């Protein structure tokens, strides 16, 4: 059996290598025919007219340039009809090199999944991979070859609008999710009819923008870069990611776009990445504003030399690269390498064999939002909803409730549910299930569901309060749907205040004063701050943005058809002043033992040290007991491992899922180690009364870190082993030693 497996693996490796050699030969044969101008054309990417995801230069007659072979890729052209039309023009060029069509397919295409941060809250890698798979199937059927996802930037600052697009603050969880998303997008094999190329972004450290302000500078130690920010990129690369995107920020003074250390030394050097790197939108030209490049020519030169292969929208390569090569400032071999990388992907995608391979109207019709895709989106959405509070088991909604009020600015909203970075379907929003629709359809017909908007999301008018109070008073329970609007998070949407916008918290207070119990549903693209609500309201559900099945998924959770199982992938602060706040911080020399221990301690004089809700936190309608932690040994040598087992029991009356989290702490190190770090987890499902044994393996890898020489090592010493239901809810502990 083992022999057969080995032979199969060898066969696969040999076949893949042979296919690669064949592709390389074909790439070379095309390259030999190309003029310098045509080569530079392959490195140039434009957005479609009319649809922009950044500032548009809009100077040119693109059709003309497509015919002249001056464009290698387009973004924001979508749909079979349009991609076919644009590809047809590109194929009128001398060498008939097909275009690549790229698009930000971030969380679904037509069938819209929850925002990536919400999906991360599921800690369900199979569901996340499936979400990316469905997105790829739909996008590929709609003429798209390439998605600018996954974004794998670690996000520790909720002011940064783009935390919605990533997997949160944790490197371990983020790395697993990065790999799952790449696998989902790329499917079994690039070149399959339902696979799109992934683009891992933004390389690198974009998530650490100072002050959480988008596009801002990043100043970071190398050790932090390697230990916290780079691993998700490496995980995505190991999962086979075809392309990378660099980022807008400068890293320690060098724009990422011109950063040789990042792109040449790490990515293409140490990590041997064979795909290509696209710049971020205009980021080559923006190096002038950074104060790094004197002009477009200097920007183009630094970017290509540093390893940025394709220029998205800045036109710096188009305008300057030919001259730079002719003047000998940029070696032709560098341009050839970039072109080779891009052509290779076009061959791998099968576009030289059939440039219209992804252009089939019938397939497009069948693929978009079909029943199985909707089911996957609903499944992902219900798994993304976090139950933050549930006093007196107010949820799930009791069958005895006959008069429920659904109040708030987001109850009847339709498109808001899609969140930022969603693909708009022109003139069609019928596929999006509003929260009102989802709950109304789910509740028995004889349960009265009444509505009042109460107020807008951000405006200051209290004009709707009176009606809302009237509706609330006539009901036995109120559900309130409040939060941000979908465009308050996302790119270029950093916020300095993270409070519930407008007068929404005032509305909650007013409704609460009626004495009718209130369940609050909070919609947002980031952790918000809502202290009064958190202190005073009996039940709180964090729904993020759930996508096109939002209403159905929310109804599943509110009614108890689905028992919530999600856990926060980011820490929720009590105040903006605590930011950046994350669970895996250092202890400092003066740690405060509690909030009353402030004297000359690392604390705030005016605020608790603890977060509002910790990383890994999330409730269920049932409860879980952790006990019986057993280790097969307590000491291990570097080549050994320790097996750890514990029992988890469902002690409540609902079936439910629990994310059992393993944290480790290295008590002393040659560099200071965090107070705890997530190292593994299991999501298990338990019937009421059922007990399951959960096993974890601790090996040297899990005990390793980067020392001050950037070596990945495990140092002998004592480690705390902690297993719990959240980073601040450790249920069982042990101590082990690495000898
Ligand atoms: C964003 C990228 C995105 C690109 C194309 C940029 O502004 O930073 O993440 O992929 O636009 O839309």
PDB file of N, CA and C in Angstrom, residues 619-709:
ATOM      1  N   UNK A 619     -20.349  32.913  23.038  1.00  0.00           N
ATOM      2  CA  UNK A 619     -21.206  32.010  23.818  1.00  0.00           C
ATOM      3  C   UNK A 619     -21.983  31.060  22.921  1.00  0.00           C
ATOM      4  N   UNK A 620     -22.603  30.118  23.593  1.00  0.00           N
ATOM      5  CA  UNK A 620     -23.461  29.141  22.927  1.00  0.00           C
ATOM      6  C   UNK A 620     -24.772  29.114  23.708  1.00  0.00           C
ATOM      7  N   UNK A 621     -25.822  28.511  23.148  1.00  0.00           N
ATOM      8  CA  UNK A 621     -27.048  28.351  23.940  1.00  0.00           C
ATOM      9  C   UNK A 621     -26.883  27.242  24.972  1.00  0.00           C
ATOM     10  N   UNK A 622     -25.800  26.473  24.818  1.00  0.00           N
ATOM     11  CA  UNK A 622     -25.533  25.451  25.811  1.00  0.00           C
ATOM     12  C   UNK A 622     -24.238  25.809  26.550  1.00  0.00           C
ATOM     13  N   UNK A 623     -23.839  24.965  27.474  1.00  0.00           N
ATOM     14  CA  UNK A 623     -22.607  25.217  28.227  1.00  0.00           C
ATOM     15  C   UNK A 623     -21.696  23.997  28.122  1.00  0.00           C
ATOM     16  N   UNK A 624     -20.409  24.225  28.304  1.00  0.00           N
ATOM     17  CA  UNK A 624     -19.451  23.128  28.165  1.00  0.00           C
ATOM     18  C   UNK A 624     -18.568  23.043  29.397  1.00  0.00           C
ATOM     19  N   UNK A 625     -18.337  21.820  29.826  1.00  0.00           N
ATOM     20  CA  UNK A 625     -17.396  21.631  30.934  1.00  0.00           C
ATOM     21  C   UNK A 625     -16.110  21.027  30.380  1.00  0.00           C
ATOM     22  N   UNK A 626     -14.985  21.558  30.853  1.00  0.00           N
ATOM     23  CA  UNK A 626     -13.676  21.028  30.463  1.00  0.00           C
ATOM     24  C   UNK A 626     -13.091  20.357  31.700  1.00  0.00           C
ATOM     25  N   UNK A 627     -12.632  19.127  31.580  1.00  0.00           N
ATOM     26  CA  UNK A 627     -11.922  18.540  32.723  1.00  0.00           C
ATOM     27  C   UNK A 627     -11.014  17.399  32.271  1.00  0.00           C
ATOM     28  N   UNK A 628     -10.398  16.811  33.280  1.00  0.00           N
ATOM     29  CA  UNK A 628      -9.604  15.615  33.039  1.00  0.00           C
ATOM     30  C   UNK A 628      -8.435  15.813  32.079  1.00  0.00           C
ATOM     31  N   UNK A 629      -7.723  16.903  32.220  1.00  0.00           N
ATOM     32  CA  UNK A 629      -6.557  17.124  31.357  1.00  0.00           C
ATOM     33  C   UNK A 629      -5.450  16.140  31.712  1.00  0.00           C
ATOM     34  N   UNK A 630      -4.999  15.412  30.707  1.00  0.00           N
ATOM     35  CA  UNK A 630      -3.937  14.435  30.965  1.00  0.00           C
ATOM     36  C   UNK A 630      -2.846  14.553  29.914  1.00  0.00           C
ATOM     37  N   UNK A 631      -1.611  14.430  30.387  1.00  0.00           N
ATOM     38  CA  UNK A 631      -0.461  14.489  29.483  1.00  0.00           C
ATOM     39  C   UNK A 631       0.226  13.136  29.508  1.00  0.00           C
ATOM     40  N   UNK A 632       0.714  12.671  28.367  1.00  0.00           N
ATOM     41  CA  UNK A 632       1.401  11.372  28.404  1.00  0.00           C
ATOM     42  C   UNK A 632       2.773  11.499  29.067  1.00  0.00           C
ATOM     43  N   UNK A 633       3.326  12.715  29.058  1.00  0.00           N
ATOM     44  CA  UNK A 633       4.526  12.985  29.850  1.00  0.00           C
ATOM     45  C   UNK A 633       4.637  14.488  30.049  1.00  0.00           C
ATOM     46  N   UNK A 634       5.453  14.883  30.977  1.00  0.00           N
ATOM     47  CA  UNK A 634       5.540  16.319  31.256  1.00  0.00           C
ATOM     48  C   UNK A 634       6.842  16.927  30.775  1.00  0.00           C
ATOM     49  N   UNK A 635       7.784  16.063  30.399  1.00  0.00           N
ATOM     50  CA  UNK A 635       9.064  16.569  29.901  1.00  0.00           C
ATOM     51  C   UNK A 635       9.325  15.977  28.529  1.00  0.00           C
ATOM     52  N   UNK A 636       9.844  16.778  27.638  1.00  0.00           N
ATOM     53  CA  UNK A 636      10.172  16.241  26.316  1.00  0.00           C
ATOM     54  C   UNK A 636      11.509  16.787  25.835  1.00  0.00           C
ATOM     55  N   UNK A 637      12.147  15.960  24.990  1.00  0.00           N
ATOM     56  CA  UNK A 637      13.359  16.437  24.315  1.00  0.00           C
ATOM     57  C   UNK A 637      12.916  17.031  22.979  1.00  0.00           C
ATOM     58  N   UNK A 638      13.819  17.765  22.339  1.00  0.00           N
ATOM     59  CA  UNK A 638      13.442  18.475  21.114  1.00  0.00           C
ATOM     60  C   UNK A 638      12.817  17.568  20.052  1.00  0.00           C
ATOM     61  N   UNK A 639      13.306  16.333  19.927  1.00  0.00           N
ATOM     62  CA  UNK A 639      12.778  15.455  18.886  1.00  0.00           C
ATOM     63  C   UNK A 639      11.488  14.749  19.299  1.00  0.00           C
ATOM     64  N   UNK A 640      11.042  14.977  20.493  1.00  0.00           N
ATOM     65  CA  UNK A 640       9.867  14.252  20.996  1.00  0.00           C
ATOM     66  C   UNK A 640       8.609  15.122  20.924  1.00  0.00           C
ATOM     67  N   UNK A 641       7.517  14.535  21.392  1.00  0.00           N
ATOM     68  CA  UNK A 641       6.289  15.317  21.476  1.00  0.00           C
ATOM     69  C   UNK A 641       5.495  14.900  22.710  1.00  0.00           C
ATOM     70  N   UNK A 642       4.634  15.786  23.119  1.00  0.00           N
ATOM     71  CA  UNK A 642       3.766  15.466  24.258  1.00  0.00           C
ATOM     72  C   UNK A 642       2.334  15.396  23.744  1.00  0.00           C
ATOM     73  N   UNK A 643       1.648  14.337  24.150  1.00  0.00           N
ATOM     74  CA  UNK A 643       0.252  14.218  23.756  1.00  0.00           C
ATOM     75  C   UNK A 643      -0.610  14.611  24.949  1.00  0.00           C
ATOM     76  N   UNK A 644      -1.585  15.420  24.653  1.00  0.00           N
ATOM     77  CA  UNK A 644      -2.406  15.982  25.735  1.00  0.00           C
ATOM     78  C   UNK A 644      -3.864  15.658  25.433  1.00  0.00           C
ATOM     79  N   UNK A 645      -4.576  15.238  26.445  1.00  0.00           N
ATOM     80  CA  UNK A 645      -5.986  14.891  26.238  1.00  0.00           C
ATOM     81  C   UNK A 645      -6.823  15.553  27.300  1.00  0.00           C
ATOM     82  N   UNK A 646      -8.033  15.921  26.925  1.00  0.00           N
ATOM     83  CA  UNK A 646      -8.959  16.406  27.939  1.00  0.00           C
ATOM     84  C   UNK A 646     -10.367  16.023  27.530  1.00  0.00           C
ATOM     85  N   UNK A 647     -11.265  16.152  28.475  1.00  0.00           N
ATOM     86  CA  UNK A 647     -12.652  15.806  28.163  1.00  0.00           C
ATOM     87  C   UNK A 647     -13.490  17.081  28.137  1.00  0.00           C
ATOM     88  N   UNK A 648     -14.350  17.167  27.149  1.00  0.00           N
ATOM     89  CA  UNK A 648     -15.274  18.295  27.063  1.00  0.00           C
ATOM     90  C   UNK A 648     -16.692  17.725  27.041  1.00  0.00           C
ATOM     91  N   UNK A 649     -17.537  18.261  27.926  1.00  0.00           N
ATOM     92  CA  UNK A 649     -18.899  17.743  28.062  1.00  0.00           C
ATOM     93  C   UNK A 649     -19.910  18.852  27.820  1.00  0.00           C
ATOM     94  N   UNK A 650     -20.934  18.534  27.082  1.00  0.00           N
ATOM     95  CA  UNK A 650     -22.040  19.477  26.893  1.00  0.00           C
ATOM     96  C   UNK A 650     -22.949  19.384  28.114  1.00  0.00           C
ATOM     97  N   UNK A 651     -22.951  20.417  28.939  1.00  0.00           N
ATOM     98  CA  UNK A 651     -23.689  20.369  30.200  1.00  0.00           C
ATOM     99  C   UNK A 651     -25.040  21.084  30.115  1.00  0.00           C
ATOM    100  N   UNK A 652     -25.401  21.548  28.942  1.00  0.00           N
ATOM    101  CA  UNK A 652     -26.669  22.269  28.823  1.00  0.00           C
ATOM    102  C   UNK A 652     -27.724  21.432  28.122  1.00  0.00           C
ATOM    103  N   UNK A 653     -28.773  22.112  27.653  1.00  0.00           N
ATOM    104  CA  UNK A 653     -29.847  21.313  27.061  1.00  0.00           C
ATOM    105  C   UNK A 653     -29.943  21.405  25.529  1.00  0.00           C
ATOM    106  N   UNK A 654     -29.025  22.108  24.916  1.00  0.00           N
ATOM    107  CA  UNK A 654     -29.025  22.155  23.444  1.00  0.00           C
ATOM    108  C   UNK A 654     -27.800  21.446  22.885  1.00  0.00           C
ATOM    109  N   UNK A 655     -27.958  20.833  21.732  1.00  0.00           N
ATOM    110  CA  UNK A 655     -26.777  20.338  21.025  1.00  0.00           C
ATOM    111  C   UNK A 655     -25.974  21.568  20.613  1.00  0.00           C
ATOM    112  N   UNK A 656     -24.654  21.465  20.585  1.00  0.00           N
ATOM    113  CA  UNK A 656     -23.882  22.653  20.226  1.00  0.00           C
ATOM    114  C   UNK A 656     -22.460  22.319  19.835  1.00  0.00           C
ATOM    115  N   UNK A 657     -21.790  23.344  19.284  1.00  0.00           N
ATOM    116  CA  UNK A 657     -20.387  23.178  18.898  1.00  0.00           C
ATOM    117  C   UNK A 657     -19.527  24.064  19.782  1.00  0.00           C
ATOM    118  N   UNK A 658     -18.350  23.580  20.083  1.00  0.00           N
ATOM    119  CA  UNK A 658     -17.428  24.360  20.899  1.00  0.00           C
ATOM    120  C   UNK A 658     -16.066  24.395  20.210  1.00  0.00           C
ATOM    121  N   UNK A 659     -15.426  25.565  20.265  1.00  0.00           N
ATOM    122  CA  UNK A 659     -14.059  25.673  19.755  1.00  0.00           C
ATOM    123  C   UNK A 659     -13.122  25.554  20.962  1.00  0.00           C
ATOM    124  N   UNK A 660     -12.485  24.424  21.055  1.00  0.00           N
ATOM    125  CA  UNK A 660     -11.591  24.141  22.179  1.00  0.00           C
ATOM    126  C   UNK A 660     -10.212  24.676  21.800  1.00  0.00           C
ATOM    127  N   UNK A 661      -9.705  25.619  22.596  1.00  0.00           N
ATOM    128  CA  UNK A 661      -8.508  26.372  22.191  1.00  0.00           C
ATOM    129  C   UNK A 661      -7.302  26.022  23.063  1.00  0.00           C
ATOM    130  N   UNK A 662      -6.201  25.735  22.391  1.00  0.00           N
ATOM    131  CA  UNK A 662      -4.947  25.426  23.100  1.00  0.00           C
ATOM    132  C   UNK A 662      -4.013  26.638  23.042  1.00  0.00           C
ATOM    133  N   UNK A 663      -3.626  27.120  24.201  1.00  0.00           N
ATOM    134  CA  UNK A 663      -2.670  28.227  24.289  1.00  0.00           C
ATOM    135  C   UNK A 663      -1.411  27.759  25.010  1.00  0.00           C
ATOM    136  N   UNK A 664      -0.269  28.317  24.614  1.00  0.00           N
ATOM    137  CA  UNK A 664       0.988  28.008  25.290  1.00  0.00           C
ATOM    138  C   UNK A 664       1.663  29.304  25.711  1.00  0.00           C
ATOM    139  N   UNK A 665       2.417  29.194  26.806  1.00  0.00           N
ATOM    140  CA  UNK A 665       3.262  30.322  27.197  1.00  0.00           C
ATOM    141  C   UNK A 665       4.648  29.815  27.549  1.00  0.00           C
ATOM    142  N   UNK A 666       5.616  30.414  26.894  1.00  0.00           N
ATOM    143  CA  UNK A 666       7.008  30.116  27.188  1.00  0.00           C
ATOM    144  C   UNK A 666       7.403  31.060  28.328  1.00  0.00           C
ATOM    145  N   UNK A 667       7.665  30.503  29.505  1.00  0.00           N
ATOM    146  CA  UNK A 667       7.815  31.387  30.678  1.00  0.00           C
ATOM    147  C   UNK A 667       9.020  32.325  30.595  1.00  0.00           C
ATOM    148  N   UNK A 668      10.142  31.823  30.087  1.00  0.00           N
ATOM    149  CA  UNK A 668      11.331  32.667  29.924  1.00  0.00           C
ATOM    150  C   UNK A 668      11.948  32.393  28.565  1.00  0.00           C
ATOM    151  N   UNK A 669      12.414  33.435  27.910  1.00  0.00           N
ATOM    152  CA  UNK A 669      13.054  33.223  26.623  1.00  0.00           C
ATOM    153  C   UNK A 669      14.205  34.180  26.450  1.00  0.00           C
ATOM    154  N   UNK A 670      15.052  33.906  25.450  1.00  0.00           N
ATOM    155  CA  UNK A 670      16.163  34.822  25.193  1.00  0.00           C
ATOM    156  C   UNK A 670      15.612  36.123  24.619  1.00  0.00           C
ATOM    157  N   UNK A 671      14.374  36.082  24.107  1.00  0.00           N
ATOM    158  CA  UNK A 671      13.607  37.310  23.906  1.00  0.00           C
ATOM    159  C   UNK A 671      12.263  37.085  24.603  1.00  0.00           C
ATOM    160  N   UNK A 672      11.667  38.154  25.059  1.00  0.00           N
ATOM    161  CA  UNK A 672      10.421  38.051  25.830  1.00  0.00           C
ATOM    162  C   UNK A 672       9.330  37.382  25.000  1.00  0.00           C
ATOM    163  N   UNK A 673       8.564  36.506  25.630  1.00  0.00           N
ATOM    164  CA  UNK A 673       7.497  35.785  24.924  1.00  0.00           C
ATOM    165  C   UNK A 673       6.116  36.273  25.386  1.00  0.00           C
ATOM    166  N   UNK A 674       5.110  36.158  24.517  1.00  0.00           N
ATOM    167  CA  UNK A 674       3.753  36.635  24.870  1.00  0.00           C
ATOM    168  C   UNK A 674       3.148  35.879  26.062  1.00  0.00           C
ATOM    169  N   UNK A 675       2.159  36.504  26.695  1.00  0.00           N
ATOM    170  CA  UNK A 675       1.514  35.884  27.868  1.00  0.00           C
ATOM    171  C   UNK A 675       0.772  34.606  27.485  1.00  0.00           C
ATOM    172  N   UNK A 676       0.335  34.518  26.278  1.00  0.00           N
ATOM    173  CA  UNK A 676      -0.169  33.255  25.728  1.00  0.00           C
ATOM    174  C   UNK A 676      -0.265  33.376  24.218  1.00  0.00           C
ATOM    175  N   UNK A 677      -0.175  32.212  23.571  1.00  0.00           N
ATOM    176  CA  UNK A 677      -0.293  32.185  22.111  1.00  0.00           C
ATOM    177  C   UNK A 677      -1.141  30.994  21.697  1.00  0.00           C
ATOM    178  N   UNK A 678      -2.095  31.248  20.814  1.00  0.00           N
ATOM    179  CA  UNK A 678      -2.906  30.148  20.290  1.00  0.00           C
ATOM    180  C   UNK A 678      -2.007  29.224  19.472  1.00  0.00           C
ATOM    181  N   UNK A 679      -2.087  27.923  19.758  1.00  0.00           N
ATOM    182  CA  UNK A 679      -1.230  26.982  19.034  1.00  0.00           C
ATOM    183  C   UNK A 679      -2.021  25.875  18.351  1.00  0.00           C
ATOM    184  N   UNK A 680      -3.273  25.726  18.718  1.00  0.00           N
ATOM    185  CA  UNK A 680      -4.098  24.704  18.078  1.00  0.00           C
ATOM    186  C   UNK A 680      -5.539  24.909  18.540  1.00  0.00           C
ATOM    187  N   UNK A 681      -6.467  24.305  17.844  1.00  0.00           N
ATOM    188  CA  UNK A 681      -7.856  24.303  18.314  1.00  0.00           C
ATOM    189  C   UNK A 681      -8.619  23.184  17.624  1.00  0.00           C
ATOM    190  N   UNK A 682      -9.724  22.789  18.221  1.00  0.00           N
ATOM    191  CA  UNK A 682     -10.633  21.824  17.599  1.00  0.00           C
ATOM    192  C   UNK A 682     -12.035  22.359  17.730  1.00  0.00           C
ATOM    193  N   UNK A 683     -12.773  22.280  16.666  1.00  0.00           N
ATOM    194  CA  UNK A 683     -14.197  22.632  16.756  1.00  0.00           C
ATOM    195  C   UNK A 683     -14.975  21.328  16.828  1.00  0.00           C
ATOM    196  N   UNK A 684     -15.603  21.098  17.949  1.00  0.00           N
ATOM    197  CA  UNK A 684     -16.290  19.816  18.132  1.00  0.00           C
ATOM    198  C   UNK A 684     -17.783  20.049  18.344  1.00  0.00           C
ATOM    199  N   UNK A 685     -18.535  19.006  18.064  1.00  0.00           N
ATOM    200  CA  UNK A 685     -19.978  19.105  18.183  1.00  0.00           C
ATOM    201  C   UNK A 685     -20.457  18.090  19.221  1.00  0.00           C
ATOM    202  N   UNK A 686     -21.297  18.541  20.120  1.00  0.00           N
ATOM    203  CA  UNK A 686     -21.719  17.664  21.226  1.00  0.00           C
ATOM    204  C   UNK A 686     -23.226  17.716  21.440  1.00  0.00           C
ATOM    205  N   UNK A 687     -23.817  16.559  21.626  1.00  0.00           N
ATOM    206  CA  UNK A 687     -25.226  16.480  22.010  1.00  0.00           C
ATOM    207  C   UNK A 687     -25.336  16.802  23.504  1.00  0.00           C
ATOM    208  N   UNK A 688     -26.534  17.170  23.981  1.00  0.00           N
ATOM    209  CA  UNK A 688     -26.661  17.423  25.414  1.00  0.00           C
ATOM    210  C   UNK A 688     -26.188  16.211  26.221  1.00  0.00           C
ATOM    211  N   UNK A 689     -25.367  16.442  27.204  1.00  0.00           N
ATOM    212  CA  UNK A 689     -24.882  15.358  28.058  1.00  0.00           C
ATOM    213  C   UNK A 689     -23.702  14.595  27.486  1.00  0.00           C
ATOM    214  N   UNK A 690     -23.391  14.819  26.228  1.00  0.00           N
ATOM    215  CA  UNK A 690     -22.316  14.043  25.588  1.00  0.00           C
ATOM    216  C   UNK A 690     -20.928  14.552  26.004  1.00  0.00           C
ATOM    217  N   UNK A 691     -19.995  13.616  26.105  1.00  0.00           N
ATOM    218  CA  UNK A 691     -18.609  13.975  26.413  1.00  0.00           C
ATOM    219  C   UNK A 691     -17.726  13.520  25.259  1.00  0.00           C
ATOM    220  N   UNK A 692     -16.774  14.343  24.879  1.00  0.00           N
ATOM    221  CA  UNK A 692     -15.793  13.915  23.867  1.00  0.00           C
ATOM    222  C   UNK A 692     -14.390  14.149  24.396  1.00  0.00           C
ATOM    223  N   UNK A 693     -13.492  13.296  23.954  1.00  0.00           N
ATOM    224  CA  UNK A 693     -12.089  13.483  24.298  1.00  0.00           C
ATOM    225  C   UNK A 693     -11.434  14.297  23.189  1.00  0.00           C
ATOM    226  N   UNK A 694     -10.716  15.324  23.589  1.00  0.00           N
ATOM    227  CA  UNK A 694     -10.016  16.156  22.602  1.00  0.00           C
ATOM    228  C   UNK A 694      -8.523  15.944  22.810  1.00  0.00           C
ATOM    229  N   UNK A 695      -7.817  15.757  21.695  1.00  0.00           N
ATOM    230  CA  UNK A 695      -6.388  15.511  21.816  1.00  0.00           C
ATOM    231  C   UNK A 695      -5.583  16.590  21.083  1.00  0.00           C
ATOM    232  N   UNK A 696      -4.512  17.016  21.707  1.00  0.00           N
ATOM    233  CA  UNK A 696      -3.578  17.928  21.047  1.00  0.00           C
ATOM    234  C   UNK A 696      -2.177  17.339  21.150  1.00  0.00           C
ATOM    235  N   UNK A 697      -1.362  17.650  20.159  1.00  0.00           N
ATOM    236  CA  UNK A 697       0.040  17.222  20.197  1.00  0.00           C
ATOM    237  C   UNK A 697       0.911  18.475  20.336  1.00  0.00           C
ATOM    238  N   UNK A 698       1.795  18.449  21.292  1.00  0.00           N
ATOM    239  CA  UNK A 698       2.746  19.561  21.421  1.00  0.00           C
ATOM    240  C   UNK A 698       4.107  19.055  20.966  1.00  0.00           C
ATOM    241  N   UNK A 699       4.625  19.705  19.927  1.00  0.00           N
ATOM    242  CA  UNK A 699       5.953  19.322  19.439  1.00  0.00           C
ATOM    243  C   UNK A 699       6.854  20.556  19.438  1.00  0.00           C
ATOM    244  N   UNK A 700       8.047  20.351  18.983  1.00  0.00           N
ATOM    245  CA  UNK A 700       9.032  21.437  19.021  1.00  0.00           C
ATOM    246  C   UNK A 700       8.546  22.667  18.237  1.00  0.00           C
ATOM    247  N   UNK A 701       7.913  22.398  17.107  1.00  0.00           N
ATOM    248  CA  UNK A 701       7.416  23.491  16.272  1.00  0.00           C
ATOM    249  C   UNK A 701       6.520  24.440  17.086  1.00  0.00           C
ATOM    250  N   UNK A 702       5.666  23.853  17.892  1.00  0.00           N
ATOM    251  CA  UNK A 702       4.727  24.680  18.662  1.00  0.00           C
ATOM    252  C   UNK A 702       5.425  25.471  19.776  1.00  0.00           C
ATOM    253  N   UNK A 703       6.627  25.056  20.097  1.00  0.00           N
ATOM    254  CA  UNK A 703       7.356  25.747  21.173  1.00  0.00           C
ATOM    255  C   UNK A 703       8.383  26.731  20.610  1.00  0.00           C
ATOM    256  N   UNK A 704       8.416  26.846  19.292  1.00  0.00           N
ATOM    257  CA  UNK A 704       9.487  27.636  18.662  1.00  0.00           C
ATOM    258  C   UNK A 704       9.103  29.095  18.447  1.00  0.00           C
ATOM    259  N   UNK A 705      10.108  29.911  18.286  1.00  0.00           N
ATOM    260  CA  UNK A 705       9.909  31.337  18.000  1.00  0.00           C
ATOM    261  C   UNK A 705      11.183  31.871  17.353  1.00  0.00           C
ATOM    262  N   UNK A 706      11.126  33.125  16.899  1.00  0.00           N
ATOM    263  CA  UNK A 706      12.318  33.726  16.310  1.00  0.00           C
ATOM    264  C   UNK A 706      13.142  34.384  17.406  1.00  0.00           C
ATOM    265  N   UNK A 707      14.387  34.003  17.487  1.00  0.00           N
ATOM    266  CA  UNK A 707      15.244  34.645  18.492  1.00  0.00           C
ATOM    267  C   UNK A 707      15.794  35.968  17.928  1.00  0.00           C
ATOM    268  N   UNK A 708      16.676  36.606  18.653  1.00  0.00           N
ATOM    269  CA  UNK A 708      17.104  37.936  18.209  1.00  0.00           C
ATOM    270  C   UNK A 708      17.987  37.887  16.968  1.00  0.00           C
ATOM    271  N   UNK A 709      18.390  36.687  16.559  1.00  0.00           N
ATOM    272  CA  UNK A 709      19.129  36.569  15.291  1.00  0.00           C
ATOM    273  C   UNK A 709      18.208  36.069  14.182  1.00  0.00           C
TER     274      UNK A 709
END
